[in-house]
CSV table of C-alpha atoms in Angstrom, one decimal:
chain,number,residue,atom,x,y,z
W,1,MET,CA,-8.5,65.1,-202.6
W,2,LYS,CA,-8.9,63.2,-205.7
W,3,ARG,CA,-7.3,60.3,-204.1
W,4,THR,CA,-10.0,60.3,-201.3
W,5,ILE,CA,-12.7,60.5,-203.6
W,6,VAL,CA,-10.9,57.3,-206.0
W,7,LEU,CA,-10.4,55.1,-202.6
W,8,THR,CA,-14.3,55.9,-201.4
W,9,LEU,CA,-15.7,54.7,-204.9
W,10,LEU,CA,-13.5,51.7,-205.0
W,11,ALA,CA,-14.6,50.7,-201.4
W,12,VAL,CA,-18.3,51.1,-202.4
W,13,GLY,CA,-17.9,48.7,-205.5
W,14,LEU,CA,-15.9,46.1,-203.5
W,15,CYS,CA,-18.9,45.9,-201.0
W,16,SER,CA,-21.5,45.8,-203.5
W,17,GLY,CA,-19.9,43.2,-205.4
W,18,LEU,CA,-19.4,41.2,-202.2
W,19,VAL,CA,-23.3,41.2,-201.3
W,20,LEU,CA,-24.1,40.3,-205.0
W,21,SER,CA,-21.7,37.4,-204.6
W,22,LEU,CA,-23.1,36.2,-201.5
W,23,ALA,CA,-26.7,36.4,-202.7
W,24,THR,CA,-26.0,34.4,-206.0
W,25,ASP,CA,-24.1,31.9,-203.5
W,26,SER,CA,-27.3,31.7,-201.3
W,27,GLN,CA,-29.7,30.8,-204.0
W,28,ASP,CA,-27.2,28.2,-205.5
W,29,ASN,CA,-27.0,26.5,-202.3
W,30,ALA,CA,-30.8,26.5,-201.5
W,31,PRO,CA,-32.5,23.3,-201.5
W,32,GLU,CA,-34.6,22.9,-204.8
W,33,ARG,CA,-38.0,21.7,-204.3
W,34,ASP,CA,-39.5,19.3,-206.8
W,35,ALA,CA,-41.9,20.8,-209.2
W,36,ASP,CA,-43.8,17.8,-208.5
W,37,TYR,CA,-43.8,18.3,-204.6
W,38,PRO,CA,-47.6,18.1,-203.7
W,39,HIS,CA,-48.0,19.5,-200.5
W,40,GLY,CA,-47.4,23.3,-200.8
W,41,ASP,CA,-46.0,25.0,-198.2
W,42,PHE,CA,-45.7,22.0,-195.8
W,43,SER,CA,-42.3,20.7,-195.1
W,44,GLY,CA,-40.9,18.1,-192.9
W,45,ASP,CA,-39.4,14.7,-193.0
W,46,CYS,CA,-40.9,12.6,-195.9
W,47,SER,CA,-40.2,9.5,-193.8
W,48,ARG,CA,-43.1,10.4,-191.3
W,49,CYS,CA,-45.3,9.2,-193.9
W,50,HIS,CA,-43.3,7.6,-197.1
W,51,SER,CA,-41.0,4.7,-197.1
W,52,PRO,CA,-38.2,3.8,-199.3
W,53,GLN,CA,-40.0,1.3,-200.9
W,54,GLY,CA,-42.6,3.8,-202.5
W,55,TRP,CA,-44.3,7.1,-202.1
W,56,SER,CA,-47.7,5.3,-201.7
W,57,PRO,CA,-49.5,4.0,-200.0
W,58,ALA,CA,-48.4,6.5,-197.4
W,59,GLU,CA,-48.7,5.8,-193.8
W,60,ILE,CA,-48.6,8.4,-190.8
W,61,ALA,CA,-46.2,8.0,-188.3
W,62,PRO,CA,-48.1,7.1,-184.9
W,63,ASP,CA,-46.2,9.5,-183.1
W,64,PHE,CA,-46.9,12.5,-185.9
W,65,ASP,CA,-47.8,15.6,-184.0
W,66,HIS,CA,-50.6,17.4,-185.7
W,67,ALA,CA,-50.8,20.2,-183.3
W,68,GLN,CA,-47.1,21.3,-184.4
W,69,HIS,CA,-48.7,22.5,-187.7
W,70,GLY,CA,-51.3,24.5,-186.2
W,71,PHE,CA,-54.4,22.3,-185.3
W,72,ALA,CA,-54.4,19.9,-182.7
W,73,LEU,CA,-56.5,16.6,-183.3
W,74,THR,CA,-58.5,15.9,-180.3
W,75,GLY,CA,-61.8,14.1,-179.6
W,76,ARG,CA,-63.8,13.5,-182.7
W,77,HIS,CA,-61.1,15.2,-184.9
W,78,ALA,CA,-58.6,12.5,-184.0
W,79,GLN,CA,-60.9,9.9,-185.5
W,80,THR,CA,-61.7,11.6,-188.6
W,81,PRO,CA,-60.0,10.5,-191.9
W,82,CYS,CA,-57.4,12.8,-193.3
W,83,ARG,CA,-59.4,13.4,-196.6
W,84,TRP,CA,-62.3,15.1,-194.7
W,85,CYS,CA,-60.5,18.0,-194.3
W,86,HIS,CA,-57.6,17.7,-196.5
W,87,GLU,CA,-59.3,17.6,-199.9
W,88,SER,CA,-56.0,18.2,-201.8
W,89,LEU,CA,-52.3,17.1,-200.8
W,90,ASP,CA,-51.4,20.8,-200.6
W,91,PHE,CA,-52.1,20.5,-196.7
W,92,GLY,CA,-51.1,24.1,-196.1
W,93,ALA,CA,-54.1,25.3,-198.2
W,94,VAL,CA,-56.7,23.7,-195.5
W,95,ASP,CA,-58.6,26.6,-193.5
W,96,THR,CA,-58.7,25.7,-189.9
W,97,SER,CA,-62.2,27.7,-189.2
W,98,CYS,CA,-65.0,25.5,-187.9
W,99,VAL,CA,-67.1,26.9,-190.7
W,100,SER,CA,-65.0,25.6,-193.5
W,101,CYS,CA,-65.7,21.9,-192.6
W,102,HIS,CA,-69.1,22.2,-190.6
W,103,LEU,CA,-72.4,23.9,-191.8
W,104,ASP,CA,-73.1,26.8,-189.4
W,105,VAL,CA,-76.9,25.7,-189.1
W,106,HIS,CA,-77.2,28.9,-186.6
W,107,GLN,CA,-76.5,31.1,-189.9
W,108,SER,CA,-73.8,33.2,-187.9
W,109,GLU,CA,-76.1,34.0,-185.3
W,110,LEU,CA,-73.9,32.8,-182.7
W,111,GLY,CA,-70.7,33.9,-184.2
W,112,ARG,CA,-68.2,31.8,-186.1
W,113,ASP,CA,-66.2,30.2,-183.0
W,114,CYS,CA,-68.1,26.8,-182.6
W,115,SER,CA,-66.2,26.0,-179.7
W,116,ALA,CA,-68.0,28.5,-177.7
W,117,CYS,CA,-70.6,26.0,-177.1
W,118,HIS,CA,-69.5,22.6,-178.9
W,119,THR,CA,-66.3,20.6,-178.1
W,120,SER,CA,-64.6,18.3,-180.2
W,121,ARG,CA,-66.0,15.1,-178.3
W,122,SER,CA,-69.5,15.9,-179.7
W,123,PHE,CA,-71.6,18.9,-181.0
W,124,ILE,CA,-74.2,17.7,-178.4
W,125,ASP,CA,-72.3,18.6,-175.1
W,126,ARG,CA,-74.9,19.8,-172.9
W,127,SER,CA,-72.6,21.0,-170.2
W,128,GLY,CA,-70.9,23.5,-172.4
W,129,MET,CA,-74.2,24.9,-174.0
W,130,ILE,CA,-75.6,25.5,-170.2
W,131,ARG,CA,-72.4,27.3,-169.3
W,132,GLN,CA,-72.6,29.4,-172.3
W,133,HIS,CA,-76.3,30.1,-171.5
W,134,LEU,CA,-75.4,31.6,-168.3
W,135,ALA,CA,-74.1,34.7,-170.1
W,136,THR,CA,-77.4,35.0,-172.0
W,137,ARG,CA,-80.7,36.7,-170.8
W,138,PHE,CA,-82.1,33.4,-169.9
W,139,PRO,CA,-79.8,31.3,-167.7
W,140,LEU,CA,-80.8,27.9,-167.6
W,141,ARG,CA,-81.5,26.5,-164.3
W,142,GLY,CA,-83.8,23.6,-162.6
W,143,SER,CA,-85.8,22.0,-165.2
W,144,HIS,CA,-84.9,24.4,-167.9
W,145,ALA,CA,-81.7,23.1,-167.7
W,146,ALA,CA,-82.8,19.5,-168.8
W,147,THR,CA,-84.9,20.7,-171.8
W,148,ASP,CA,-84.1,19.9,-175.3
W,149,CYS,CA,-83.0,22.8,-177.2
W,150,GLU,CA,-85.7,22.4,-179.8
W,151,ASP,CA,-88.3,23.0,-177.0
W,152,CYS,CA,-87.4,26.8,-177.0
W,153,HIS,CA,-85.6,27.3,-180.3
W,154,THR,CA,-87.8,26.1,-182.9
W,155,PRO,CA,-86.6,25.5,-186.6
W,156,ALA,CA,-86.7,28.5,-188.6
W,157,GLY,CA,-86.1,28.1,-192.4
W,158,SER,CA,-84.5,25.2,-194.0
W,159,TYR,CA,-81.2,25.4,-191.8
W,160,GLY,CA,-81.9,25.0,-188.3
W,161,LEU,CA,-83.0,26.1,-184.9
W,162,GLN,CA,-83.7,30.2,-184.2
W,163,PHE,CA,-81.4,31.5,-181.3
W,164,VAL,CA,-81.2,35.5,-181.7
W,165,ASN,CA,-84.7,36.9,-180.6
W,166,THR,CA,-85.9,34.0,-179.1
W,167,PRO,CA,-88.7,35.0,-176.7
W,168,LEU,CA,-88.2,34.9,-173.1
W,169,ASP,CA,-91.5,35.1,-171.6
W,170,CYS,CA,-93.2,32.2,-170.1
W,171,GLN,CA,-96.3,31.8,-172.3
W,172,ALA,CA,-93.7,31.5,-175.2
W,173,CYS,CA,-93.4,27.8,-174.4
W,174,HIS,CA,-95.8,27.1,-171.7
W,175,LEU,CA,-98.9,28.7,-173.3
W,176,ALA,CA,-100.4,25.2,-173.9
W,177,GLU,CA,-100.1,24.2,-170.4
W,178,TYR,CA,-101.5,27.3,-169.2
W,179,VAL,CA,-104.8,26.9,-171.4
W,180,ALA,CA,-104.8,23.1,-170.7
W,181,THR,CA,-104.9,23.5,-166.9
W,182,THR,CA,-108.3,22.9,-165.2
W,183,ASP,CA,-107.5,22.7,-161.2
W,184,PRO,CA,-107.7,25.6,-161.2
W,185,ASP,CA,-108.8,26.8,-164.7
W,186,HIS,CA,-106.1,29.4,-165.1
W,187,GLN,CA,-107.7,30.7,-168.3
W,188,ALA,CA,-111.4,31.1,-166.8
W,189,ASP,CA,-109.9,32.4,-163.4
W,190,GLY,CA,-107.8,35.2,-165.3
W,191,PHE,CA,-104.3,33.9,-163.8
W,192,SER,CA,-101.4,35.7,-164.8
W,193,LEU,CA,-99.4,34.4,-167.8
W,194,GLU,CA,-96.4,35.0,-165.5
W,195,CYS,CA,-95.7,31.2,-164.5
W,196,GLU,CA,-93.0,32.2,-162.0
W,197,SER,CA,-95.6,34.0,-159.9
W,198,CYS,CA,-96.6,30.7,-158.6
W,199,HIS,CA,-94.1,28.1,-159.9
W,200,SER,CA,-90.4,27.6,-159.9
W,201,VAL,CA,-88.1,26.4,-162.4
W,202,GLN,CA,-87.4,23.4,-160.6
W,203,ALA,CA,-91.1,21.9,-161.3
W,204,TRP,CA,-94.8,22.9,-161.8
W,205,ASN,CA,-95.8,21.2,-158.5
W,206,PRO,CA,-96.0,22.1,-155.6
W,207,ALA,CA,-97.1,25.7,-156.4
W,208,GLY,CA,-97.0,28.6,-154.2
W,209,PHE,CA,-100.4,30.3,-155.3
W,210,ASP,CA,-100.7,34.3,-154.3
W,211,HIS,CA,-104.6,34.6,-153.7
W,212,ALA,CA,-103.8,38.5,-154.2
W,213,GLN,CA,-103.7,37.9,-157.9
W,214,ILE,CA,-107.2,36.7,-158.3
W,215,PRO,CA,-109.3,39.4,-160.0
W,216,PRO,CA,-112.4,41.0,-158.7
W,217,GLY,CA,-115.5,39.0,-158.4
W,218,ALA,CA,-113.7,35.8,-158.4
W,219,MET,CA,-115.5,32.9,-156.1
W,220,CYS,CA,-113.5,30.6,-154.1
W,221,ALA,CA,-115.7,27.8,-155.4
W,222,ASP,CA,-114.5,28.6,-158.9
W,223,CYS,CA,-111.4,26.8,-158.0
W,224,HIS,CA,-112.2,24.8,-154.5
W,225,LEU,CA,-115.7,23.5,-155.3
W,226,ASP,CA,-114.4,19.8,-155.3
W,227,ASP,CA,-112.8,20.4,-152.1
W,228,TYR,CA,-116.2,21.7,-150.8
W,229,ASP,CA,-118.0,18.8,-152.0
W,230,ALA,CA,-115.7,16.2,-151.1
W,231,THR,CA,-115.5,17.4,-147.3
W,232,ASP,CA,-117.4,15.2,-144.9
W,233,GLU,CA,-116.1,16.4,-141.6
W,234,PRO,CA,-118.4,18.3,-141.3
W,235,ASP,CA,-120.3,17.7,-144.4
W,236,HIS,CA,-120.2,20.9,-146.0
W,237,ARG,CA,-122.9,20.6,-148.5
W,238,GLN,CA,-125.4,18.8,-146.1
W,239,LEU,CA,-125.0,21.5,-143.5
W,240,GLY,CA,-125.4,24.1,-146.1
W,241,ILE,CA,-122.0,25.8,-145.0
W,242,ALA,CA,-121.3,28.9,-147.0
W,243,GLN,CA,-118.9,28.2,-150.1
W,244,ASP,CA,-117.2,31.6,-148.9
W,245,CYS,CA,-114.0,29.5,-148.2
W,246,GLU,CA,-112.2,32.3,-146.5
W,247,SER,CA,-114.8,32.5,-143.7
W,248,CYS,CA,-113.1,29.6,-141.7
W,249,HIS,CA,-110.0,28.9,-143.9
W,250,SER,CA,-106.7,31.0,-144.5
W,251,THR,CA,-104.8,31.1,-148.0
W,252,ASN,CA,-102.1,29.2,-146.3
W,253,ALA,CA,-103.6,26.2,-145.8
W,254,TRP,CA,-106.9,24.5,-144.9
W,255,ARG,CA,-106.1,23.4,-141.3
W,256,PRO,CA,-106.4,24.7,-139.0
W,257,ALA,CA,-109.5,26.3,-139.8
W,258,ALA,CA,-111.7,28.4,-137.4
W,259,PHE,CA,-115.5,27.5,-137.9
W,260,ASP,CA,-118.0,30.1,-137.6
W,261,HIS,CA,-121.1,28.4,-136.5
W,262,ASP,CA,-123.2,31.4,-137.4
W,263,LEU,CA,-122.6,30.0,-141.1
W,264,LEU,CA,-124.5,26.9,-140.6
W,265,GLY,CA,-127.9,27.1,-142.1
W,266,PRO,CA,-131.3,27.0,-140.3
W,267,GLY,CA,-132.1,23.7,-138.8
W,268,ALA,CA,-128.6,22.6,-138.5
W,269,GLU,CA,-128.3,19.9,-135.6
W,270,CYS,CA,-125.2,19.7,-133.6
W,271,ALA,CA,-125.2,15.8,-134.2
W,272,VAL,CA,-124.8,16.1,-137.7
W,273,CYS,CA,-121.1,17.0,-137.2
W,274,HIS,CA,-120.7,15.9,-133.2
W,275,LEU,CA,-122.4,12.7,-133.2
W,276,ASP,CA,-119.2,11.0,-133.0
W,277,ASP,CA,-117.9,13.1,-130.3
W,278,PHE,CA,-121.2,12.7,-128.2
W,279,THR,CA,-121.3,8.9,-128.2
W,280,SER,CA,-117.6,8.7,-127.5
W,281,ALA,CA,-118.0,10.8,-124.3
W,282,VAL,CA,-117.7,8.8,-121.2
W,283,ASP,CA,-116.9,11.6,-118.5
W,284,PRO,CA,-119.9,11.8,-118.1
W,285,ASP,CA,-121.2,8.9,-120.4
W,286,HIS,CA,-123.7,11.1,-122.8
W,287,VAL,CA,-125.7,8.4,-124.1
W,288,ALA,CA,-126.2,6.6,-120.7
W,289,ALA,CA,-127.3,9.8,-118.8
W,290,ALA,CA,-129.5,10.6,-121.9
W,291,ILE,CA,-128.0,13.9,-122.1
W,292,PRO,CA,-129.6,15.7,-124.9
W,293,GLN,CA,-127.7,16.3,-128.3
W,294,ASP,CA,-128.0,20.0,-128.2
W,295,CYS,CA,-124.0,20.5,-127.6
W,296,GLU,CA,-124.6,24.2,-127.2
W,297,SER,CA,-126.7,23.7,-124.3
W,298,CYS,CA,-123.1,22.9,-122.5
W,299,HIS,CA,-120.5,23.9,-124.7
W,300,ALA,CA,-119.3,26.7,-126.4
W,301,THR,CA,-118.4,27.2,-130.2
W,302,ASN,CA,-114.7,27.9,-129.1
W,303,ALA,CA,-114.0,24.3,-127.8
W,304,TRP,CA,-115.3,21.6,-125.8
W,305,VAL,CA,-113.8,22.3,-122.5
W,306,PRO,CA,-114.8,24.1,-120.0
W,307,ALA,CA,-118.5,23.0,-120.6
W,308,THR,CA,-121.2,24.3,-118.3
W,309,PHE,CA,-123.7,21.0,-117.5
W,310,ASP,CA,-127.3,22.1,-116.8
W,311,HIS,CA,-128.4,19.3,-114.7
W,312,ASP,CA,-132.2,20.2,-115.5
W,313,LEU,CA,-131.5,18.6,-119.2
W,314,LEU,CA,-131.1,15.1,-117.5
W,315,GLY,CA,-134.1,12.9,-118.6
W,316,PRO,CA,-136.6,11.4,-116.0
W,317,GLY,CA,-135.0,9.0,-113.6
W,318,ALA,CA,-131.4,10.2,-114.1
W,319,GLN,CA,-129.2,8.9,-111.2
W,320,CYS,CA,-126.5,11.1,-109.9
W,321,SER,CA,-124.2,7.9,-109.7
W,322,THR,CA,-124.5,7.2,-113.3
W,323,CYS,CA,-121.9,10.3,-114.0
W,324,HIS,CA,-120.6,10.9,-110.5
W,325,ILE,CA,-119.9,7.1,-108.8
W,326,ASP,CA,-116.2,7.8,-109.3
W,327,ASP,CA,-116.3,10.9,-107.0
W,328,PHE,CA,-118.6,8.9,-104.9
W,329,THR,CA,-116.3,6.0,-104.1
W,330,MET,CA,-113.1,7.9,-104.0
W,331,THR,CA,-114.2,10.5,-101.3
W,332,LEU,CA,-112.6,9.9,-97.9
W,333,ASP,CA,-113.2,13.1,-95.9
W,334,PRO,CA,-115.7,11.7,-95.0
W,335,ASP,CA,-115.6,8.1,-96.5
W,336,HIS,CA,-118.8,8.2,-98.1
W,337,ILE,CA,-119.0,4.3,-98.5
W,338,ALA,CA,-117.8,3.7,-94.9
W,339,ALA,CA,-120.6,5.8,-93.7
W,340,ALA,CA,-123.0,4.3,-96.0
W,341,ILE,CA,-123.9,7.9,-97.5
W,342,PRO,CA,-126.6,7.6,-100.0
W,343,GLN,CA,-125.7,8.1,-103.6
W,344,ASP,CA,-128.0,10.8,-104.0
W,345,CYS,CA,-125.4,13.8,-104.6
W,346,GLU,CA,-128.1,16.5,-104.6
W,347,ALA,CA,-129.1,15.9,-100.4
W,348,CYS,CA,-125.7,17.2,-99.7
W,349,HIS,CA,-124.2,18.9,-102.8
W,350,THR,CA,-125.5,21.5,-105.5
W,351,THR,CA,-125.2,21.4,-109.0
W,352,VAL,CA,-122.9,24.5,-109.2
W,353,ALA,CA,-120.2,22.7,-107.2
W,354,TRP,CA,-119.3,20.0,-104.8
W,355,ILE,CA,-118.0,22.3,-102.0
């Protein structure tokens, strides 16, 4: 028993001595770092930067891969002088976060990861910002995608632009346009401040105006008086046509218009609007036949034809052939010309019909 205990103690002692010997040997064989070594924990082949002729000036080898040391040099970073980031020669002491070199003008409103919006090519990389904006409450589409950031994100304080709590309603950016608009006058007519109800994000015009948004009591002439005054076919002002546009027009377009002749003021004459139609009519020739310019004596207000012609309206001395010479010469059963039938149509026909 005693012998077993003694052997055990000897074994433990030998093992301890061996471990201590190995540890001491390891420390003795470890490469000693010069106390003047300036690069901290950075280790590498000195010849990558220095030459046998001297430590300085140092010249970094073209194939030196910065990415192997925790930070890839891309874009503008590859053109940046080393001293801008490495203020000391202790390379391992450099903080690789963006804000360690770049002032956070957003005051941490957007987090500390600059790469969410910016790239190493440039801080002003609109494509990245637009993509990032898609994840916000206000995706940039249409003309908004081409708008300068400062137009919506106004300067706040001495640092930079305000991003958090930027208002999303149209009037926050477009109130000045709303107030300045006079055709129609948005403010006077009580238009909604929600621009998207009429406009799109592509452009202000064309705008799809919803007349249902007009407040009670608004008159057509409030917006369309210039259109009313400029219309000359027919001349709305001269004829005293009511300024209630919807009595003839729809809210989709000015034309086609359904004109209600009952809206004409007292004493309105057909020729004021239809004189050109009167003088250009050749079947029959209204001027030659001295047909009166009272259009409604033959025509309806729905269309020119069919027309009901009242022969009693013809002036004294009017000849049938003035209107019906073609009918006379083309008739073959019987042949009016060969039979020398007189051109006094009423001798055989009535004013209701030929046959």
